[in-house]
PDB file of C-alpha atoms and ligand atoms in Angstrom:
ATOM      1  CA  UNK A   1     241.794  16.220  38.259  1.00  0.00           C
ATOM      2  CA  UNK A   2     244.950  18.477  37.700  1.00  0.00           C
ATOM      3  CA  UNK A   3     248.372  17.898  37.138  1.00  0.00           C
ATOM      4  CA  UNK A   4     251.145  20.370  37.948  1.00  0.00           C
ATOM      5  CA  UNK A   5     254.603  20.160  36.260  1.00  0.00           C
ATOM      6  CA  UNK A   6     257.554  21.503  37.758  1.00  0.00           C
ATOM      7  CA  UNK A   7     260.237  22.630  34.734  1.00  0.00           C
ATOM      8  CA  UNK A   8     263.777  22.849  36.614  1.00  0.00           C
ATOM      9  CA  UNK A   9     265.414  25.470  35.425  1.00  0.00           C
ATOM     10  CA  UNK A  10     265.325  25.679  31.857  1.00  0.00           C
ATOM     11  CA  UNK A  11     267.165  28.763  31.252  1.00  0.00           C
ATOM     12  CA  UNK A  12     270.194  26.298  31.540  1.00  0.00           C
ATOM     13  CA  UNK A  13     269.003  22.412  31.667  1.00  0.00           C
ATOM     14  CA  UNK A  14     267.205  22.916  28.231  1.00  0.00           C
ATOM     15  CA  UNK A  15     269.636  20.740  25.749  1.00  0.00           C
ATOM     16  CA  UNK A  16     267.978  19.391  22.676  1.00  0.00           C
ATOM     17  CA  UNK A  17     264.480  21.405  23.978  1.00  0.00           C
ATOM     18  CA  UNK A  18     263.213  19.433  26.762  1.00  0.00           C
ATOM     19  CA  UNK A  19     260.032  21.587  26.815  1.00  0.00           C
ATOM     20  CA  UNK A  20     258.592  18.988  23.890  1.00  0.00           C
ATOM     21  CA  UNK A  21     257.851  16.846  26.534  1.00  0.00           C
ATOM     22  CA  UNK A  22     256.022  19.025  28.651  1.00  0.00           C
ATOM     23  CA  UNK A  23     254.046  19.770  25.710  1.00  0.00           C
ATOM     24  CA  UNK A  24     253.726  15.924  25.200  1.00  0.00           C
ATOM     25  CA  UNK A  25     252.769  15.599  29.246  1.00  0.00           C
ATOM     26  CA  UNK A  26     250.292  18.955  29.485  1.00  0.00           C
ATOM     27  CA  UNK A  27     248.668  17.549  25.642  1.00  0.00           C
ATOM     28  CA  UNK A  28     248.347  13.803  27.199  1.00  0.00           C
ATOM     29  CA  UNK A  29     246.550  15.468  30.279  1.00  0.00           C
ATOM     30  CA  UNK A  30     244.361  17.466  28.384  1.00  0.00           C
ATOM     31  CA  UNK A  31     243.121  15.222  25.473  1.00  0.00           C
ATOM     32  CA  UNK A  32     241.774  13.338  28.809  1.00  0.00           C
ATOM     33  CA  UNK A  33     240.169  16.432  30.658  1.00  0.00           C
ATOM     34  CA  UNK A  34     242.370  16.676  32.651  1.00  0.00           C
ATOM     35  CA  UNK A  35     244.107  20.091  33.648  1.00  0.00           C
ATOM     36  CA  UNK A  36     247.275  20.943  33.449  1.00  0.00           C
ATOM     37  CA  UNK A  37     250.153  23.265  34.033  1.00  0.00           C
ATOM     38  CA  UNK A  38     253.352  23.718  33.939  1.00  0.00           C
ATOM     39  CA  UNK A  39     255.756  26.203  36.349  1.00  0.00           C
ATOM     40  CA  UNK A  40     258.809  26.830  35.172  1.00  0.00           C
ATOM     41  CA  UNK A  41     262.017  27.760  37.535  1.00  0.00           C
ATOM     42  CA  UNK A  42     264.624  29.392  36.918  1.00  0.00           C
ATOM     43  CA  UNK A  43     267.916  29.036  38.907  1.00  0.00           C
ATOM     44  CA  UNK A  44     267.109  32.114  41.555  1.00  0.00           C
ATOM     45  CA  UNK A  45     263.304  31.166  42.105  1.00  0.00           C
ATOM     46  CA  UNK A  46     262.231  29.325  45.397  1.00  0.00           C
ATOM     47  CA  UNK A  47     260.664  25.465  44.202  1.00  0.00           C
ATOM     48  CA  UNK A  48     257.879  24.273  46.985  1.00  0.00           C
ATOM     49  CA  UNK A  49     257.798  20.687  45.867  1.00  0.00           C
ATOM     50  CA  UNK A  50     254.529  19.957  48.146  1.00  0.00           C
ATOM     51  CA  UNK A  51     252.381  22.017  44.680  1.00  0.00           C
ATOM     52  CA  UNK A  52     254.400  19.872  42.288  1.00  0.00           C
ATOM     53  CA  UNK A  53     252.824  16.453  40.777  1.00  0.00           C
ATOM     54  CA  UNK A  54     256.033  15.699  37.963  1.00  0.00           C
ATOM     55  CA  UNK A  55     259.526  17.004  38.027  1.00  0.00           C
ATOM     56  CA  UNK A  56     261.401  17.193  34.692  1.00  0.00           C
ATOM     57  CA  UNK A  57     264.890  17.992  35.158  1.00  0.00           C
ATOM     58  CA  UNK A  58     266.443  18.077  31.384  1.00  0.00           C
ATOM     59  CA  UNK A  59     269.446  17.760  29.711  1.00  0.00           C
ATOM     60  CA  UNK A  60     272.341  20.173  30.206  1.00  0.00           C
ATOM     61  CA  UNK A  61     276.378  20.293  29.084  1.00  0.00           C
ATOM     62  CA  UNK A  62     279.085  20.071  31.423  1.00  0.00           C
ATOM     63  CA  UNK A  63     279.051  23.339  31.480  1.00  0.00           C
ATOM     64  CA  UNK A  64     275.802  24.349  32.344  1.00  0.00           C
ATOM     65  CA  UNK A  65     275.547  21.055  35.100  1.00  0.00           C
ATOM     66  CA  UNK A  66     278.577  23.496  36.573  1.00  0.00           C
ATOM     67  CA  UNK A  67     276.221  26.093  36.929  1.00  0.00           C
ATOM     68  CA  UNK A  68     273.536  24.609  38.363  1.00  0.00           C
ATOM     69  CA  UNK A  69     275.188  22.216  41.052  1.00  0.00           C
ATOM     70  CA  UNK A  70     275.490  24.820  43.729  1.00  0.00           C
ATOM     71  CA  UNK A  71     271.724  25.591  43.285  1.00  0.00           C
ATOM     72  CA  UNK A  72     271.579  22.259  44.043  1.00  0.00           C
ATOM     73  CA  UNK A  73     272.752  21.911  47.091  1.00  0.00           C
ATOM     74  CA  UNK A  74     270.229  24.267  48.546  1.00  0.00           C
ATOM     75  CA  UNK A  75     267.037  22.352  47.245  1.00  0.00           C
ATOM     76  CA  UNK A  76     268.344  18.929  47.969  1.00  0.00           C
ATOM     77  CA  UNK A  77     266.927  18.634  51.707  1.00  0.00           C
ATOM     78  CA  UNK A  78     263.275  19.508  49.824  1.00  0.00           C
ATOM     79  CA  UNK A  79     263.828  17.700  46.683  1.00  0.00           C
ATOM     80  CA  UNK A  80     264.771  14.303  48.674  1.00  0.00           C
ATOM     81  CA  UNK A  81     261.586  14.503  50.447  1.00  0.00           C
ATOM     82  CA  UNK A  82     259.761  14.599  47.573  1.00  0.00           C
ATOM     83  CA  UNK A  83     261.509  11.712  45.666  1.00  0.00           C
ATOM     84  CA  UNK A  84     260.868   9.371  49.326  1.00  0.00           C
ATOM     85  CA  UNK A  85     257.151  10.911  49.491  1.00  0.00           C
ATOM     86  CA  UNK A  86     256.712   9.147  45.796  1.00  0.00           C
ATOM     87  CA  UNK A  87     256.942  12.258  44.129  1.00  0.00           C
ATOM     88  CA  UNK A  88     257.210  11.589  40.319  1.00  0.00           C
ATOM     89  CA  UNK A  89     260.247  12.864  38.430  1.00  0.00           C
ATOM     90  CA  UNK A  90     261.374  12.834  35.353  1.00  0.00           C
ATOM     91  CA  UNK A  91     265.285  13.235  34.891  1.00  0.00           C
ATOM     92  CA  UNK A  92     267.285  13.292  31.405  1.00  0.00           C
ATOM     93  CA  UNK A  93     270.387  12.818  30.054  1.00  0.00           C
ATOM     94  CA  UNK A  94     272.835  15.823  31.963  1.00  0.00           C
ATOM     95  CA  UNK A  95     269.425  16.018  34.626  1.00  0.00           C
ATOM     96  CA  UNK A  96     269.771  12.020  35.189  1.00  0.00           C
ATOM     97  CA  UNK A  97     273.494  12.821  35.715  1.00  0.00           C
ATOM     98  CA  UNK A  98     272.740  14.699  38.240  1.00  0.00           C
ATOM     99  CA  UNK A  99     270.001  12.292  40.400  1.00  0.00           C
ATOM    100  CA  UNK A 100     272.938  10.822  41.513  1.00  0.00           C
ATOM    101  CA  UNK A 101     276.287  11.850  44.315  1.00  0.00           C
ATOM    102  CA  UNK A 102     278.363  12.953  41.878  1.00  0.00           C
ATOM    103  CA  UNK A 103     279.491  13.617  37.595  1.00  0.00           C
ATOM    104  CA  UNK A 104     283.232  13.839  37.701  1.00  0.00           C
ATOM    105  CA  UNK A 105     284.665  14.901  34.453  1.00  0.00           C
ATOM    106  CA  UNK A 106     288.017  16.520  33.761  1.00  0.00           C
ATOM    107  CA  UNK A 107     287.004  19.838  34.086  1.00  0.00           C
ATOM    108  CA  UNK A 108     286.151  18.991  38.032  1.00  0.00           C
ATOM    109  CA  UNK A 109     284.013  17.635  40.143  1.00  0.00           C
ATOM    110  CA  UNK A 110     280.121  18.438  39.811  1.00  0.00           C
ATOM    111  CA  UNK A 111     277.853  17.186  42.865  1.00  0.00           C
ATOM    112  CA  UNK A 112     274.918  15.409  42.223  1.00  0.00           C
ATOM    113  CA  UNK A 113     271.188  15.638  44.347  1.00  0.00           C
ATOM    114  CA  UNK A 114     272.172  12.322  45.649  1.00  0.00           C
ATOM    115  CA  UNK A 115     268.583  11.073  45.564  1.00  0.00           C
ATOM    116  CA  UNK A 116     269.356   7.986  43.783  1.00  0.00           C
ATOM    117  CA  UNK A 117     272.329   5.408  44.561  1.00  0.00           C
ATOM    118  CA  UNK A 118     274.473   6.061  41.178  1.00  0.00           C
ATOM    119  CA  UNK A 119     277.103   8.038  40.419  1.00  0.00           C
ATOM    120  CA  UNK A 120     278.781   8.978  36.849  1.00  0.00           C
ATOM    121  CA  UNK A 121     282.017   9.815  35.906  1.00  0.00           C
ATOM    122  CA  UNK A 122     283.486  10.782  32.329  1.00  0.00           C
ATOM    123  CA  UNK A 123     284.676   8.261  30.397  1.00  0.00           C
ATOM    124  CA  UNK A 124     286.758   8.045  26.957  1.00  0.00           C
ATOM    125  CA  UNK A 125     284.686   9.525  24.014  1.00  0.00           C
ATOM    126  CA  UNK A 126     280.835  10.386  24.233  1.00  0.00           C
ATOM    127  CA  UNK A 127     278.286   7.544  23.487  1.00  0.00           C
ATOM    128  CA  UNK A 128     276.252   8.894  20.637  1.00  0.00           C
ATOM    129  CA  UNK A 129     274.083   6.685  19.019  1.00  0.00           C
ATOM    130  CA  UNK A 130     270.389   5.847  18.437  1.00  0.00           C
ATOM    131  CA  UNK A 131     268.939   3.644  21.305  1.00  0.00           C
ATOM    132  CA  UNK A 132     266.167   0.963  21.937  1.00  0.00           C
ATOM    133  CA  UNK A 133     265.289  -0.672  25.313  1.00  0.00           C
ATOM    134  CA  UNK A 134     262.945  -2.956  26.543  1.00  0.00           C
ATOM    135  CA  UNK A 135     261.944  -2.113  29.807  1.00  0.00           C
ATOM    136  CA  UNK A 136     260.051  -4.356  32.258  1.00  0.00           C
ATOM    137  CA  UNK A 137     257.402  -1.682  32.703  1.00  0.00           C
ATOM    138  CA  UNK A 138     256.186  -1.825  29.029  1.00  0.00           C
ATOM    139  CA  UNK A 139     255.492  -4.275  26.364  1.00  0.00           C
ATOM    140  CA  UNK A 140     256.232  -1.330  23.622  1.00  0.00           C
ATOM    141  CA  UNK A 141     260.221  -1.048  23.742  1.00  0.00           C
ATOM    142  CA  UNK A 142     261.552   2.266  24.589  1.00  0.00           C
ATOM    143  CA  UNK A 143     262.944   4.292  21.553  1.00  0.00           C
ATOM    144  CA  UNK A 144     265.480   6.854  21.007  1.00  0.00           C
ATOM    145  CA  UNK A 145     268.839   8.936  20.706  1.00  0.00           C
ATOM    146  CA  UNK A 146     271.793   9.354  23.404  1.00  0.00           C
ATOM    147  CA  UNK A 147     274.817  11.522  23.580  1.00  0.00           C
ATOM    148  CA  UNK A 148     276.507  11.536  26.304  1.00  0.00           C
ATOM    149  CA  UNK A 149     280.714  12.103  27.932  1.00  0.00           C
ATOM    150  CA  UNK A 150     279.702  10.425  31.208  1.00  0.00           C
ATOM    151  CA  UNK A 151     279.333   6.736  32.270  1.00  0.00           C
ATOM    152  CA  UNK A 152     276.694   6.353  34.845  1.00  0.00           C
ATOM    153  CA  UNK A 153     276.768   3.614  37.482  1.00  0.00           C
ATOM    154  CA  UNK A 154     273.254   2.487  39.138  1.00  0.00           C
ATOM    155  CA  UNK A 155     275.243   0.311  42.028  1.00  0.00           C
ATOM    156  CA  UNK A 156     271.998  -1.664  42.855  1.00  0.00           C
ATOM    157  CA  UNK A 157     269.408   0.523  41.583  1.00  0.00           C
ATOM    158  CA  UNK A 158     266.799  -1.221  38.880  1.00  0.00           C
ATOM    159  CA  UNK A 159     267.866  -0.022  35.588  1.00  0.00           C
ATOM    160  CA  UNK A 160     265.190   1.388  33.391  1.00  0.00           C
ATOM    161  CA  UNK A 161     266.130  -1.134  30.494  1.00  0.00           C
ATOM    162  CA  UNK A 162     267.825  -3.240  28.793  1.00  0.00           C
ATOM    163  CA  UNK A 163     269.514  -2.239  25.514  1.00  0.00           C
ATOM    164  CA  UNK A 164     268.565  -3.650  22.670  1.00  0.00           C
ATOM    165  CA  UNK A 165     270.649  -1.533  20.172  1.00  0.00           C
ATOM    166  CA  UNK A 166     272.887   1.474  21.303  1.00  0.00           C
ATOM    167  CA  UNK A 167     274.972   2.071  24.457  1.00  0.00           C
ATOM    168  CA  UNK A 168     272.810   2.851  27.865  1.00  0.00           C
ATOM    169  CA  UNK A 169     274.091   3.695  31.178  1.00  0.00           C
ATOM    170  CA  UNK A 170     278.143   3.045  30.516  1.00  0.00           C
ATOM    171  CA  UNK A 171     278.368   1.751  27.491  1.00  0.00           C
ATOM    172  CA  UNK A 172     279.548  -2.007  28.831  1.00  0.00           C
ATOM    173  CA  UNK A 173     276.720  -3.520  31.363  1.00  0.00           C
ATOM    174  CA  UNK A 174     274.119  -3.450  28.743  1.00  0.00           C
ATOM    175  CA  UNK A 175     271.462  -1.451  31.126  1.00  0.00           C
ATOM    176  CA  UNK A 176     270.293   1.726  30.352  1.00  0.00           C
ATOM    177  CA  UNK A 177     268.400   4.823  32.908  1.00  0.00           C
ATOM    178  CA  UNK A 178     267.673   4.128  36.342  1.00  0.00           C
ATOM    179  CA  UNK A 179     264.301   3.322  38.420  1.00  0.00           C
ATOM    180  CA  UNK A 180     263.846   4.287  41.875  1.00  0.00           C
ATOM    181  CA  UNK A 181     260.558   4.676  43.770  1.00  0.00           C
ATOM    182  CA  UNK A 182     258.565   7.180  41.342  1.00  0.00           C
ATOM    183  CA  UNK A 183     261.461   8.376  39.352  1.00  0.00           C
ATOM    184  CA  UNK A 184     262.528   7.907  35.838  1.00  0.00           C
ATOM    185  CA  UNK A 185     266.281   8.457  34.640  1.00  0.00           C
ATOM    186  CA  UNK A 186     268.063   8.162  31.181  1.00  0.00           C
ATOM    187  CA  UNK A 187     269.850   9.296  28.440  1.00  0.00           C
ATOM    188  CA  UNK A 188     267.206   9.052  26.170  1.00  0.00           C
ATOM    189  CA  UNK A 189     266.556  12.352  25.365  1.00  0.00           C
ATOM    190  CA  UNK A 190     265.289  15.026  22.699  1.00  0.00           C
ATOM    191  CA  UNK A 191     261.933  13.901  22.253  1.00  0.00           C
ATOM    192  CA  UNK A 192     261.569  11.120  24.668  1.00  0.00           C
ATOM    193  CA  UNK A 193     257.990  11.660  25.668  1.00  0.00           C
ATOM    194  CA  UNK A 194     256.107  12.059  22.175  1.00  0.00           C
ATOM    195  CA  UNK A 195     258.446   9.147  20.820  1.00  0.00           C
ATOM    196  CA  UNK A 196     257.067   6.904  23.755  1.00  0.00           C
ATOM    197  CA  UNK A 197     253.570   7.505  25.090  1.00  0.00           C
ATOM    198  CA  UNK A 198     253.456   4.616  27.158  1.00  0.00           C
ATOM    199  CA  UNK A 199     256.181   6.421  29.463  1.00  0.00           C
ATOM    200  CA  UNK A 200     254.656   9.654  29.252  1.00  0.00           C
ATOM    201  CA  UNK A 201     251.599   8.281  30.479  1.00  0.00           C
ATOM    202  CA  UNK A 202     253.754   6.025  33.367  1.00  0.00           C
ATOM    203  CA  UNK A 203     254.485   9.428  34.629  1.00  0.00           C
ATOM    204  CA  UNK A 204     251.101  10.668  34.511  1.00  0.00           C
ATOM    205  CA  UNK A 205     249.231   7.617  35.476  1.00  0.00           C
ATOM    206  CA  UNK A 206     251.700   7.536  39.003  1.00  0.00           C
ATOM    207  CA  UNK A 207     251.398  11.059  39.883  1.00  0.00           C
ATOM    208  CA  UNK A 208     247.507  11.291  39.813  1.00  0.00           C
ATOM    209  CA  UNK A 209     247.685   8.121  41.718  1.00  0.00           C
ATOM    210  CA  UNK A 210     249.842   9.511  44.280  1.00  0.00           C
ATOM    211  CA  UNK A 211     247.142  12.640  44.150  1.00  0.00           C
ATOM    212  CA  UNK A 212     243.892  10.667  43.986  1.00  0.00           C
ATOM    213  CA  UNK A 213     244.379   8.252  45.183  1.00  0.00           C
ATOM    214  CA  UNK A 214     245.444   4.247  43.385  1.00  0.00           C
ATOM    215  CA  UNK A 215     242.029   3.356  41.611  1.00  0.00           C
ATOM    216  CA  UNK A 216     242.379   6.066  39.073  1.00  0.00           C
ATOM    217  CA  UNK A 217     242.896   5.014  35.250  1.00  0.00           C
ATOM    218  CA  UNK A 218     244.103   6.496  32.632  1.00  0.00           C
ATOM    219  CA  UNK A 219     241.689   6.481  29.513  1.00  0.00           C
ATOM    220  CA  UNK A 220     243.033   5.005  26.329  1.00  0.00           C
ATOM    221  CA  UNK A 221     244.406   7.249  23.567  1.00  0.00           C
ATOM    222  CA  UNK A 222     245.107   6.843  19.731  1.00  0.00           C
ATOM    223  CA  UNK A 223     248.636   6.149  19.478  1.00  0.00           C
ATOM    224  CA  UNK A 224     248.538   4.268  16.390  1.00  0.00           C
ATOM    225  CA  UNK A 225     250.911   6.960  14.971  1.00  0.00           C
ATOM    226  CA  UNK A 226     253.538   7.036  17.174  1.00  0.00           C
ATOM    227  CA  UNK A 227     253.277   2.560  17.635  1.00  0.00           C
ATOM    228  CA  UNK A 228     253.880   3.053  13.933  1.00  0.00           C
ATOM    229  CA  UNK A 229     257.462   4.739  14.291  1.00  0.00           C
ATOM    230  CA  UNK A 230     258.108   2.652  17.394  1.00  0.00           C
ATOM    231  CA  UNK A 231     257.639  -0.307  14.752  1.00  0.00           C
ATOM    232  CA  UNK A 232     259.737   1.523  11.980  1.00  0.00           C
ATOM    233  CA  UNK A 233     262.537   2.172  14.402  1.00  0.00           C
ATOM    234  CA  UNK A 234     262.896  -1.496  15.733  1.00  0.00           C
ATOM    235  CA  UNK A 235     262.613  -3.073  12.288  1.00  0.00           C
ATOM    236  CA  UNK A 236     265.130  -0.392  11.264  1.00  0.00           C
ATOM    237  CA  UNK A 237     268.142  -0.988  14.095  1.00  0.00           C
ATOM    238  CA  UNK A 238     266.780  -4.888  15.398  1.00  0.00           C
ATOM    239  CA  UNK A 239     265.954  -6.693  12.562  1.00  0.00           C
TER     240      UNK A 239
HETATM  241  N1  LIG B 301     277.131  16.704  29.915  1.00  0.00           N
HETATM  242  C1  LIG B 301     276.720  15.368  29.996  1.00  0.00           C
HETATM  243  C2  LIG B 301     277.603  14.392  29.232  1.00  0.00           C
HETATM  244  O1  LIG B 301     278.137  14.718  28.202  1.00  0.00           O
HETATM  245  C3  LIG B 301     275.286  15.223  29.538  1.00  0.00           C
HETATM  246  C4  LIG B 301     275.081  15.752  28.169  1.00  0.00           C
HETATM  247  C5  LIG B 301     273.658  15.814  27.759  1.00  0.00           C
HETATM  248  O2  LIG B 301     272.765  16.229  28.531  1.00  0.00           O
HETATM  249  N2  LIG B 301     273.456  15.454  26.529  1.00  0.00           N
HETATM  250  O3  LIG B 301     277.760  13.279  29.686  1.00  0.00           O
END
């Protein structure tokens, strides 16, 4: 089996080195024989979604979501296809922005993919603050650190948790990220995948499914380590 990971552009969506979880994803694959790799694109490169199995579009300032959001435009027709085809994606922080119609801060308008129902707009002060969610998809809660100027707004859209400790989606509705068909979005981000195996191997687990076919399993791996600083960080903010 082989797994191929599709890296939107991280020349600019890069903030607080998204790659780390690529290494988590291609290091997850392999410890199970499975191949792996990883294509990277950069803003001028042409994506063909039909050779990609995971999409990780990362974290990016204002800024750089600028930038990017005409690029946009010109993959959305493909990249919508592949989100209603149950392609997998993961999105983070200034990239889960962007899953949705629009990020409106005071420096303009930025458009969105518009491949989710959300939207975000900026709100007063950034949300920065250590985070823990439990998520209906996992028994392990979800663990780690958001900063963030925008509120989102998932309209109907399943969130991806509930907050346990921190801010989530807007800071008021107590919901963080957003689930929709095979794709993941949050704020969680920095090292989001090696902090929480069980959703790096959510995104593995439905993309060779979607490849293989659904009987295939994932084989168990030792993540005693890492349900160690899950533990640490729950008894540290929960308790
Ligand atoms: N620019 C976005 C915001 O501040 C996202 C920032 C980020 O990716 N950390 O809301």
């Amino acid at each position: 089996m082989k797994i191929t990971i599709g890296h939107l552009y991280p020349d600019l969506l890069n903030l607080y080195g998204d790659r780390g979880n690529i290494q988590c994803l291609m290091r997850r694959c392999q410890w199970r024989g499975i191949e792996a790799e990883t294509i990277a694109f950069e803003l001028n490169d042409t994506i063909d979604f039909s050779g990609l199995d995971i999409v990780l579009l990362g974290g990016g300032s204002d800024r750089e979501q600028m930038l990017v959001c005409e690029k946009l435009k010109e993959i959305q027709k493909d990249f919508k296809a592949y989100v209603e085809d149950n392609g997998v994606v993961i999105a983070i922080c200034g990239g889960y922005q962007l899953l949705g119609s629009y990020y409106k801060t005071d420096q303009g308008m930025i458009t969105g993919l518009d491949l989710v129902d959300m939207y975000t707009e900026q709100g007063e002060g950034r949300l920065i603050s250590n985070i823990i969610l439990q998520s209906d998809l996992f028994e392990m809660p979800i663990v780690g650190f958001e900063n963030h100027g925008g509120r989102t707004f998932i309209n109907n859209c399943k969130p991806l948790g509930k907050v346990l400790y921190g801010s989530g989606n807007d800071g008021e509705t107590g919901y963080e990220g957003v689930v929709y068909k095979n794709v993941i979005g949050t704020y969680l981000h920095g090292p989001l995948l090696p902090k929480n195996p069980q959703l790096a191997d959510w995104l593995i687990l439905h993309a060779l499914q979607k490849k293989y076919g659904s009987d295939v399993e994932l084989s168990p791996l030792d993540d005693s380590q890492e349900k160690e600083a899950n533990e640490y960080i729950c008894q540290r903010f929960l308790k």
